[in-house]
Amino acid sequence: MYRYDEFDHAFVQARVAEFRDQVERRLSGELTEDQFKPLRLMNGVYLQLHAYMLRIAIPYGSLTARQMRRLAHIARTYDKGYGHFTTRQNLQFHWPKLTDIPRVLEELAEVEMHAIQTSGNCIRNVTADHFAGAAADEVADPRPYAEILRQWSSLHPEFSYLPRKFKIAVTGAERDRAAIEVHDIGLHLKKNEEGALGFAVFVGGGLGRTPMVAKKIRDFLPEQDLLSYVTAILRVYNLNGRRDNKYKARIKILVHETGTGELTAQVEKEFAALKESELKLPDADIRAIETYFAPPKLKPRPEGDAAVSKVVKADPGFADWLRRNAHTHRNPDYASVTVSLKGIGEVPGDATDVQMDAIADLAERYGNDEIRVSHEQNLILPHVARADLPAVHAKLVEIGLATSNAGLITDIIACPGLDYCALANARSIPVAQEISQRFATQARQDEIGDLQIKISGCINACGHHHVGHIGILGVEKKGTELYQVTLGGSAREGSTIGEIIGRGFAPEEITDAVETIVETYLAKRENRDETFLEAYRRLGPAPFKEALYGHEAKAA
């Protein structure tokens, strides 16, 4: 992964010093909270229900063991002993004292981490496929391009005060594991007929109050034109995006109101003026960044199949975990491992300081010193020899992170909700915990198969409920919490926004409603190979409405 140079170190340290001064001025009363707010947000500091929250950037989801240990140390020293991994490949600490945050940022800078631009109306953390550099279906590693975008966008003077926040995601595989079609800009790395690398460019995706799937505006953009074209998009947005209404300020609204054709024409016109400018990426610069992401030199480990087969026969728990949480690697002697942060009854995305330290140990010993954060709120060890999988599994069992549920119904995405967030209308965490407990047994989860539940505590959709196969949105009605259900969403290639299925459910009803939906699917699927999403797309909402609402559905 990328290592800071002298400029990077000086840049981050200067930002820490600046923020320390801002905090001191706030604490002395020289700055009011209203004056301090935009300053702290640009440094990832939110004021939530009970305390300040610090959001730390994990660019394209990549961590070293040293960095993970530092996060564990911060959790122990300045928080309550845990951190929360998010759908943006970030980490949030929910209980730091404002007086401690400058010191936390100093300690992050020592391991080449920061919290810059993890909030505010700017270009946020650039995300990528969590299997990047390891996936068998990868055309090319997207992380060098994500790093180029990170360097270009950090405190970019032209794009630091956009109409609204701006999010970019990059994937380099046939399968979209970065949800690029629900981002402001989504980039799909590909090769053209001549074998040259470039990008399909998607613009105008996003969830929240008005969920939309991005529109493809370029089928192939040569790699050297990446910054020129992205700059052209940002300039069109910065000039024309709504600043009078924050609910209509995202680029998705501009695309919708302008029309894809007209917006594309405006972008192409701006791009034509920029194409041969200093923004054109020299091939030597691209290749230089690539060297930081060179594939690890993996030793041949042909004994893996025999070692795994032996343990599979002796340990059914390992067999379940291998089937769900170990993924095909480009090197047949290796696998990528999902470390589930979705233990039954646990808080989705949370990891304790002890667990973070243990993951760092595993990465050093078995994983070529690499850890990834997925947008699904799990951790990934991307390069593990198959022969070492039994040892990795045994350690994960020891620290409570060996749940065999990657992609299953208990692998639930959830935002912090009303337990933490000042914007939330309803709780997310208890709902996720209750649903996971209802479907806890491995046999039942396997019977159901691939099914993604995503939960948000408010319309801002930090839990991505719009693109859940089953999406759950917490709303407030007459002072009580209700949960609205959507069905049929997906964040994979060919993304879809889920359909609202009917009236909301009370907190004590929502888990029963989910079970009714699942049982309807099991009764009506054509065969065991038909997934929930496939069945819903074939059947439509009618049988699910009938099962949930009975006579109400018929009357409607």
XYZ file of C-alpha atoms in Angstrom:
556
model
C 0.000 0.000 0.000
C 0.980 3.644 -0.350
C 3.608 5.078 2.004
C 3.761 8.775 2.886
C 6.569 10.847 1.438
C 8.003 13.991 3.066
C 5.224 16.162 1.647
C 2.521 13.862 3.012
C 4.030 13.851 6.504
C 4.368 17.638 6.570
C 0.876 18.106 5.135
C -0.849 15.948 7.778
C 1.214 17.307 10.676
C 0.399 20.884 9.660
C -3.291 20.004 9.580
C -3.081 18.478 13.079
C -1.377 21.619 14.415
C -4.036 23.799 12.814
C -6.849 21.753 14.350
C -5.188 21.744 17.786
C -5.278 25.544 17.690
C -8.932 25.501 16.609
C -9.864 23.182 19.498
C -8.034 25.400 21.988
C -9.892 28.439 20.674
C -13.214 26.592 20.958
C -12.490 25.487 24.534
C -11.454 29.016 25.528
C -14.679 30.438 24.112
C -12.947 32.384 21.349
C -14.883 30.295 18.811
C -18.589 29.598 19.171
C -19.943 26.140 18.342
C -21.397 27.512 15.100
C -17.975 28.888 14.127
C -16.227 25.695 15.191
C -18.617 23.320 13.421
C -17.310 23.646 9.824
C -13.724 23.460 11.107
C -14.255 20.260 13.085
C -16.284 18.637 10.300
C -13.420 19.071 7.847
C -11.370 17.077 10.349
C -13.913 14.302 10.817
C -15.289 15.454 14.188
C -19.068 15.227 14.653
C -21.197 16.156 17.659
C -23.584 13.237 18.221
C -26.237 12.554 20.843
C -23.947 11.888 23.772
C -20.427 12.887 22.767
C -18.146 13.948 19.944
C -17.477 11.297 17.308
C -14.238 11.038 15.318
C -14.339 9.486 11.856
C -10.968 8.247 10.608
C -10.225 7.758 6.912
C -9.051 4.364 5.720
C -8.270 5.159 2.071
C -9.620 2.440 -0.253
C -10.058 0.315 2.880
C -6.390 -0.695 3.256
C -4.618 -1.042 6.612
C -1.329 -2.452 7.840
C -0.978 -4.367 11.096
C 0.831 -1.355 12.602
C -2.067 0.914 11.752
C -4.629 -1.527 13.144
C -2.666 -1.717 16.392
C -2.698 2.055 16.609
C -6.485 2.049 16.195
C -6.684 -0.536 18.995
C -4.491 1.666 21.191
C -6.681 4.717 20.547
C -9.822 2.695 21.352
C -8.259 1.636 24.666
C -6.756 4.975 25.624
C -9.196 7.597 24.377
C -12.496 5.757 23.864
C -14.451 2.921 25.478
C -12.390 0.059 24.115
C -13.936 -0.402 20.680
C -14.310 1.149 17.243
C -17.046 1.026 14.613
C -16.200 0.196 10.985
C -18.545 1.876 8.522
C -19.982 1.415 5.050
C -17.504 4.031 3.776
C -14.427 1.980 4.763
C -13.868 4.367 7.670
C -13.536 3.798 11.416
C -15.545 5.793 13.941
C -14.797 6.367 17.607
C -17.977 7.434 19.372
C -16.723 8.568 22.769
C -13.536 10.677 22.510
C -13.185 13.856 24.551
C -12.727 16.965 22.448
C -9.622 17.833 24.465
C -8.056 14.493 23.444
C -8.818 14.606 19.723
C -5.731 16.630 18.662
C -3.534 14.066 20.434
C -5.456 11.250 18.719
C -4.793 12.906 15.361
C -1.101 13.194 16.223
C -0.949 9.495 17.020
C -2.740 8.685 13.767
C -0.269 10.823 11.808
C 2.595 8.769 13.279
C 1.232 5.724 11.402
C 0.245 7.604 8.229
C -3.443 8.018 8.992
C -5.727 11.025 9.352
C -9.339 12.193 9.539
C -9.152 14.904 6.878
C -12.252 15.258 4.672
C -14.209 12.498 6.351
C -16.997 15.048 6.654
C -17.964 18.383 5.145
C -19.002 19.390 1.623
C -15.866 18.043 0.010
C -14.551 14.899 -1.693
C -14.733 12.188 0.951
C -12.678 9.024 1.441
C -12.228 7.240 -1.923
C -13.373 3.627 -1.584
C -12.539 0.471 -3.538
C -13.127 -3.267 -3.831
C -12.025 -4.912 -0.585
C -10.514 -7.826 -2.541
C -8.419 -5.480 -4.710
C -5.085 -6.983 -5.701
C -6.223 -10.480 -4.770
C -9.468 -11.226 -6.623
C -9.398 -13.847 -9.335
C -11.851 -11.861 -11.488
C -9.854 -8.625 -11.358
C -8.892 -6.834 -14.577
C -6.455 -4.592 -12.692
C -5.939 -3.353 -9.152
C -8.083 -0.221 -8.628
C -6.154 1.023 -5.575
C -3.430 2.950 -7.471
C -6.156 5.012 -9.124
C -7.933 5.499 -5.796
C -4.628 6.748 -4.368
C -4.167 9.144 -7.286
C -7.651 10.492 -6.616
C -6.880 10.765 -2.887
C -3.747 12.817 -3.492
C -5.494 15.024 -6.037
C -8.581 15.651 -3.904
C -6.960 16.295 -0.509
C -7.700 19.954 0.368
C -8.257 20.684 -3.325
C -8.823 24.461 -3.273
C -11.482 24.362 -5.983
C -13.483 21.505 -4.467
C -13.293 22.039 -0.703
C -16.671 23.826 -0.538
C -18.918 21.901 -2.884
C -22.722 22.188 -2.822
C -22.777 18.921 -0.846
C -20.560 15.984 0.138
C -19.069 13.993 -2.735
C -18.167 10.302 -2.813
C -16.116 8.321 -5.340
C -15.732 4.534 -5.571
C -13.495 2.443 -7.841
C -13.650 -1.229 -8.763
C -11.424 -3.280 -11.045
C -13.266 -6.594 -11.241
C -16.122 -8.096 -13.203
C -18.162 -8.228 -9.991
C -18.877 -4.862 -8.429
C -17.842 -5.155 -4.789
C -17.544 -1.383 -4.279
C -21.176 -0.353 -4.953
C -20.006 2.110 -7.613
C -23.513 2.724 -8.995
C -24.713 4.349 -5.764
C -21.876 6.865 -5.577
C -21.569 10.406 -6.929
C -18.872 9.075 -9.267
C -18.360 5.367 -9.842
C -15.355 4.129 -11.824
C -15.205 0.638 -13.296
C -11.663 -0.221 -14.373
C -11.654 -2.198 -17.627
C -9.733 -2.877 -20.830
C -10.816 -1.835 -24.311
C -10.540 -3.962 -27.438
C -6.874 -2.981 -27.851
C -6.080 -4.078 -24.283
C -5.571 -0.549 -22.923
C -6.728 0.254 -19.410
C -9.437 2.786 -18.738
C -12.736 3.344 -16.960
C -16.437 3.167 -17.477
C -17.680 6.311 -15.713
C -20.932 6.460 -13.753
C -22.305 9.716 -12.319
C -25.194 10.662 -10.080
C -25.753 7.698 -7.822
C -26.603 8.054 -4.171
C -29.010 7.037 -1.450
C -30.526 9.202 1.279
C -33.763 11.129 0.869
C -33.890 10.634 -2.906
C -32.167 7.345 -3.801
C -30.886 7.063 -7.356
C -28.744 4.695 -9.398
C -25.876 6.376 -11.279
C -25.967 6.882 -15.038
C -23.109 5.747 -17.256
C -21.777 8.805 -19.098
C -18.610 7.246 -20.562
C -18.083 3.645 -21.570
C -14.319 4.017 -21.798
C -12.082 6.748 -20.415
C -8.330 6.210 -20.947
C -6.461 5.972 -17.644
C -4.288 9.019 -18.368
C -7.442 11.166 -18.573
C -8.762 10.202 -15.129
C -8.066 13.483 -13.321
C -9.061 15.638 -16.290
C -12.442 13.922 -16.591
C -13.187 13.819 -12.875
C -12.250 17.503 -12.657
C -14.653 18.228 -15.516
C -17.467 16.458 -13.640
C -16.703 18.321 -10.408
C -16.563 21.675 -12.204
C -19.961 21.154 -13.823
C -21.376 20.132 -10.456
C -19.692 22.927 -8.503
C -21.040 25.513 -10.937
C -24.585 24.180 -11.302
C -25.317 22.171 -8.147
C -28.043 23.518 -5.866
C -26.790 25.527 -2.887
C -30.186 26.867 -1.847
C -31.561 23.526 -0.650
C -29.340 20.868 0.932
C -31.886 18.170 0.119
C -31.429 18.908 -3.577
C -27.706 19.656 -3.517
C -26.219 16.273 -4.461
C -25.034 15.683 -8.011
C -27.731 13.020 -8.467
C -30.352 15.801 -8.426
C -28.351 17.797 -10.978
C -28.168 14.750 -13.265
C -31.901 14.125 -12.845
C -32.971 17.726 -13.445
C -30.498 18.480 -16.226
C -30.862 15.150 -18.000
C -28.112 12.633 -18.595
C -27.530 13.714 -22.188
C -27.197 17.418 -21.428
C -25.026 16.851 -18.365
C -22.768 14.524 -20.344
C -22.406 17.195 -23.041
C -21.405 19.773 -20.424
C -18.852 17.405 -18.897
C -17.406 16.512 -22.299
C -17.088 20.189 -23.207
C -15.180 20.925 -19.996
C -13.102 17.782 -20.493
C -12.113 18.857 -23.994
C -10.628 22.043 -22.521
C -8.756 20.109 -19.821
C -7.696 16.993 -21.700
C -4.232 18.187 -22.707
C -3.596 20.216 -19.554
C -1.264 19.459 -16.655
C -3.982 17.141 -15.301
C -3.119 14.528 -17.926
C -1.472 11.673 -16.064
C 1.964 10.691 -17.381
C 2.306 6.956 -17.769
C 5.460 7.016 -15.633
C 3.528 8.574 -12.742
C 0.769 5.975 -12.918
C 3.303 3.141 -12.986
C 5.213 4.728 -10.067
C 2.081 4.728 -7.909
C 1.416 1.142 -8.994
C 4.716 0.017 -7.510
C 3.338 0.782 -4.050
C 0.585 -1.744 -4.703
C 2.697 -4.467 -6.284
C 1.272 -7.918 -5.487
C 3.016 -9.562 -2.524
C 5.556 -12.248 -3.348
C 3.543 -15.234 -2.208
C 5.489 -18.400 -1.540
C 4.209 -21.621 -3.130
C 2.065 -23.450 -0.578
C 0.752 -26.525 -2.439
C 0.001 -28.356 0.811
C -3.106 -26.238 1.355
C -5.757 -28.556 -0.080
C -4.591 -31.514 1.975
C -4.399 -29.452 5.165
C -7.841 -27.966 4.663
C -9.467 -31.291 3.733
C -8.168 -32.896 6.903
C -9.642 -30.212 9.162
C -12.938 -30.037 7.249
C -13.589 -33.688 8.077
C -12.811 -33.187 11.757
C -14.381 -29.762 12.409
C -17.854 -28.892 11.007
C -17.458 -25.315 12.304
C -14.349 -24.844 10.218
C -16.109 -26.364 7.210
C -18.963 -23.836 7.522
C -16.524 -20.961 7.899
C -14.432 -22.108 4.931
C -17.509 -22.289 2.720
C -18.808 -18.806 3.591
C -15.804 -16.725 4.647
C -12.920 -17.927 2.456
C -12.878 -16.542 -1.088
C -11.105 -17.466 -4.309
C -7.693 -15.853 -4.725
C -5.838 -15.325 -7.989
C -3.173 -17.663 -6.592
C -4.723 -21.132 -6.080
C -2.530 -21.761 -3.018
C -4.132 -18.771 -1.268
C -7.513 -17.377 -0.221
C -8.995 -14.073 0.901
C -10.697 -14.295 4.283
C -13.699 -12.332 5.518
C -13.473 -11.673 9.239
C -17.114 -11.188 10.153
C -17.873 -8.312 12.500
C -21.455 -9.615 12.661
C -21.412 -12.072 15.532
C -24.883 -13.290 16.494
C -26.436 -10.661 18.756
C -23.451 -8.318 18.402
C -23.333 -4.751 17.059
C -22.634 -4.831 13.285
C -19.254 -3.309 12.438
C -17.924 -3.058 15.995
C -14.513 -4.459 16.984
C -12.879 -4.277 20.405
C -9.322 -3.177 21.017
C -8.414 -6.786 21.854
C -9.928 -8.006 18.590
C -8.163 -5.308 16.568
C -4.820 -6.270 18.114
C -5.489 -9.937 17.343
C -6.377 -9.143 13.709
C -3.106 -7.226 13.439
C -1.261 -10.306 14.750
C -3.013 -12.515 12.184
C -2.179 -10.112 9.367
C 1.497 -10.117 10.311
C 1.765 -13.846 10.790
C -0.481 -15.166 8.037
C -1.659 -12.284 5.844
C 1.352 -10.462 4.361
C 0.706 -7.528 6.701
C -2.485 -6.474 4.918
C -5.983 -5.847 6.261
C -8.939 -4.440 4.368
C -12.200 -2.884 5.508
C -15.207 -3.772 3.373
C -18.162 -1.457 2.742
C -20.185 -4.308 4.238
C -18.652 -3.515 7.665
C -16.378 -6.561 7.821
C -12.602 -6.961 7.787
C -10.635 -8.853 5.147
C -7.306 -10.685 5.214
C -6.661 -10.617 1.456
C -3.675 -12.985 1.159
C -3.826 -16.067 3.382
C -2.252 -19.386 2.405
C -4.909 -22.088 2.303
C -2.625 -24.228 4.467
C -2.897 -21.554 7.180
C -6.687 -21.283 7.133
C -7.177 -23.739 10.036
C -4.810 -21.727 12.228
C -6.474 -18.440 11.268
C -9.906 -19.902 11.997
C -8.784 -21.203 15.391
C -7.549 -17.740 16.389
C -10.768 -16.110 15.175
C -12.765 -18.556 17.289
C -10.656 -17.551 20.276
C -11.427 -13.833 19.841
C -15.094 -14.270 18.882
C -14.780 -13.335 15.205
C -15.295 -16.694 13.491
C -18.984 -16.313 12.617
C -19.586 -18.175 9.345
C -22.068 -15.783 7.818
C -20.468 -13.722 5.023
C -23.314 -12.823 2.656
C -25.969 -14.565 4.749
C -29.004 -13.157 6.523
C -27.125 -12.387 9.764
C -24.364 -10.478 7.927
C -26.419 -7.334 8.509
C -25.309 -3.814 7.636
C -26.552 -1.256 10.155
C -25.799 2.359 11.015
C -25.377 3.372 14.685
C -28.928 4.757 14.685
C -30.642 6.497 17.570
C -28.331 4.927 20.135
C -25.659 7.388 18.959
C -26.700 9.622 16.087
C -28.384 12.996 16.550
C -29.971 12.716 13.104
C -31.593 9.317 13.626
C -35.319 8.781 14.104
C -35.107 5.188 15.315
C -32.700 2.599 16.625
C -30.863 0.323 14.222
C -28.618 -1.736 16.482
C -31.301 -3.536 18.544
C -33.175 -4.444 15.365
C -30.047 -5.940 13.809
C -29.282 -7.843 16.993
C -32.781 -9.296 17.271
C -32.911 -10.366 13.622
C -29.519 -12.075 13.845
C -30.655 -13.942 16.956
C -33.876 -15.044 15.232
C -31.876 -16.592 12.363
C -28.903 -17.680 14.442
C -28.479 -21.329 13.503
C -26.069 -22.147 10.705
C -28.476 -24.643 9.153
C -31.233 -22.055 8.864
C -28.922 -19.444 7.386
C -27.596 -21.924 4.841
C -31.143 -22.931 3.900
C -31.999 -19.285 3.182
C -28.762 -18.639 1.271
C -27.484 -15.284 0.042
C -29.623 -12.504 1.496
C -28.539 -9.001 2.443
C -30.378 -7.074 5.151
C -29.460 -3.398 5.518
C -30.797 -1.112 8.239
C -30.798 2.685 8.570
C -32.046 4.722 11.504
C -33.034 7.678 9.319
C -33.555 8.730 5.721
C -29.869 9.640 5.310
C -29.364 5.914 4.630
C -25.953 5.384 6.219
C -26.983 1.728 6.515
C -27.669 1.557 2.741
C -31.189 0.215 3.324
C -32.306 1.284 -0.156
C -30.017 -1.334 -1.727
C -30.662 -4.159 0.709
C -32.392 -7.261 -0.575
C -34.440 -6.520 2.525
C -34.067 -2.899 3.555
C -35.281 -1.525 6.876
C -35.690 2.210 7.501
C -36.420 3.563 10.956
C -38.895 6.441 10.968
C -40.642 8.441 13.654
C -44.434 8.755 13.644
C -46.343 10.549 16.382
C -43.458 10.126 18.787
C -42.977 6.393 18.244
C -40.493 4.378 16.217
C -41.685 2.554 13.107
C -39.767 0.483 10.571
C -40.495 0.722 6.868
C -39.506 -2.266 4.719
C -38.178 -2.203 1.158
C -37.550 -5.281 -0.973
C -35.454 -6.006 -4.051
C -32.605 -3.538 -3.662
C -29.055 -4.331 -4.762
C -25.709 -2.510 -4.805
C -24.052 -4.946 -7.211
C -23.625 -4.330 -10.929
C -27.020 -3.380 -12.345
C -27.962 -1.789 -9.015
C -31.598 -1.405 -8.045
C -33.435 0.643 -5.416
C -35.725 -1.422 -3.211
C -39.507 -1.003 -3.378
C -41.467 0.113 -0.316
C -43.641 -2.869 0.536
C -46.335 -1.212 2.666
C -47.024 0.392 6.033
C -44.345 0.372 8.704
C -43.935 -2.025 11.602
C -43.559 -1.340 15.314
C -40.252 -2.313 16.968
C -41.821 -5.465 18.405
C -43.166 -6.444 14.958
C -40.224 -5.907 12.641
C -38.353 -9.176 13.257
C -41.585 -11.153 12.735
C -42.105 -9.240 9.489
C -38.629 -10.172 8.273
C -39.300 -13.802 9.134
C -42.577 -13.694 7.204
C -40.751 -12.316 4.147
C -38.117 -15.042 4.395
C -40.647 -17.829 4.836
C -42.596 -16.542 1.813
C -39.422 -16.664 -0.248
C -38.593 -20.202 0.891
C -42.110 -21.376 0.024
C -42.135 -19.803 -3.434
C -38.587 -20.141 -4.762
C -38.269 -22.386 -7.783
C -35.382 -24.360 -6.318
C -32.671 -24.046 -3.711
C -30.354 -22.302 -6.179
C -32.757 -19.384 -6.704
C -31.612 -16.583 -4.399
C -33.945 -14.234 -2.580
C -33.175 -11.394 -4.995
C -33.768 -13.598 -8.039
C -37.052 -14.835 -6.591
C -38.227 -11.320 -5.756
C -37.433 -10.086 -9.244
C -39.385 -13.008 -10.706
C -42.360 -12.837 -8.332
C -42.650 -9.115 -7.704
C -43.987 -7.650 -4.450
C -47.498 -9.163 -4.481
C -46.887 -12.449 -2.606
C -44.817 -10.678 0.026
C -47.477 -8.006 0.554
C -50.118 -10.709 0.855
C -48.073 -12.572 3.445
C -47.354 -9.422 5.456
C -50.671 -7.584 5.279
C -53.318 -10.142 4.249
C -56.654 -8.413 3.685
C -54.939 -4.997 3.693
C -52.928 -5.982 0.628
C -56.041 -7.252 -1.182
C -57.939 -4.042 -0.435
C -55.072 -1.975 -1.761
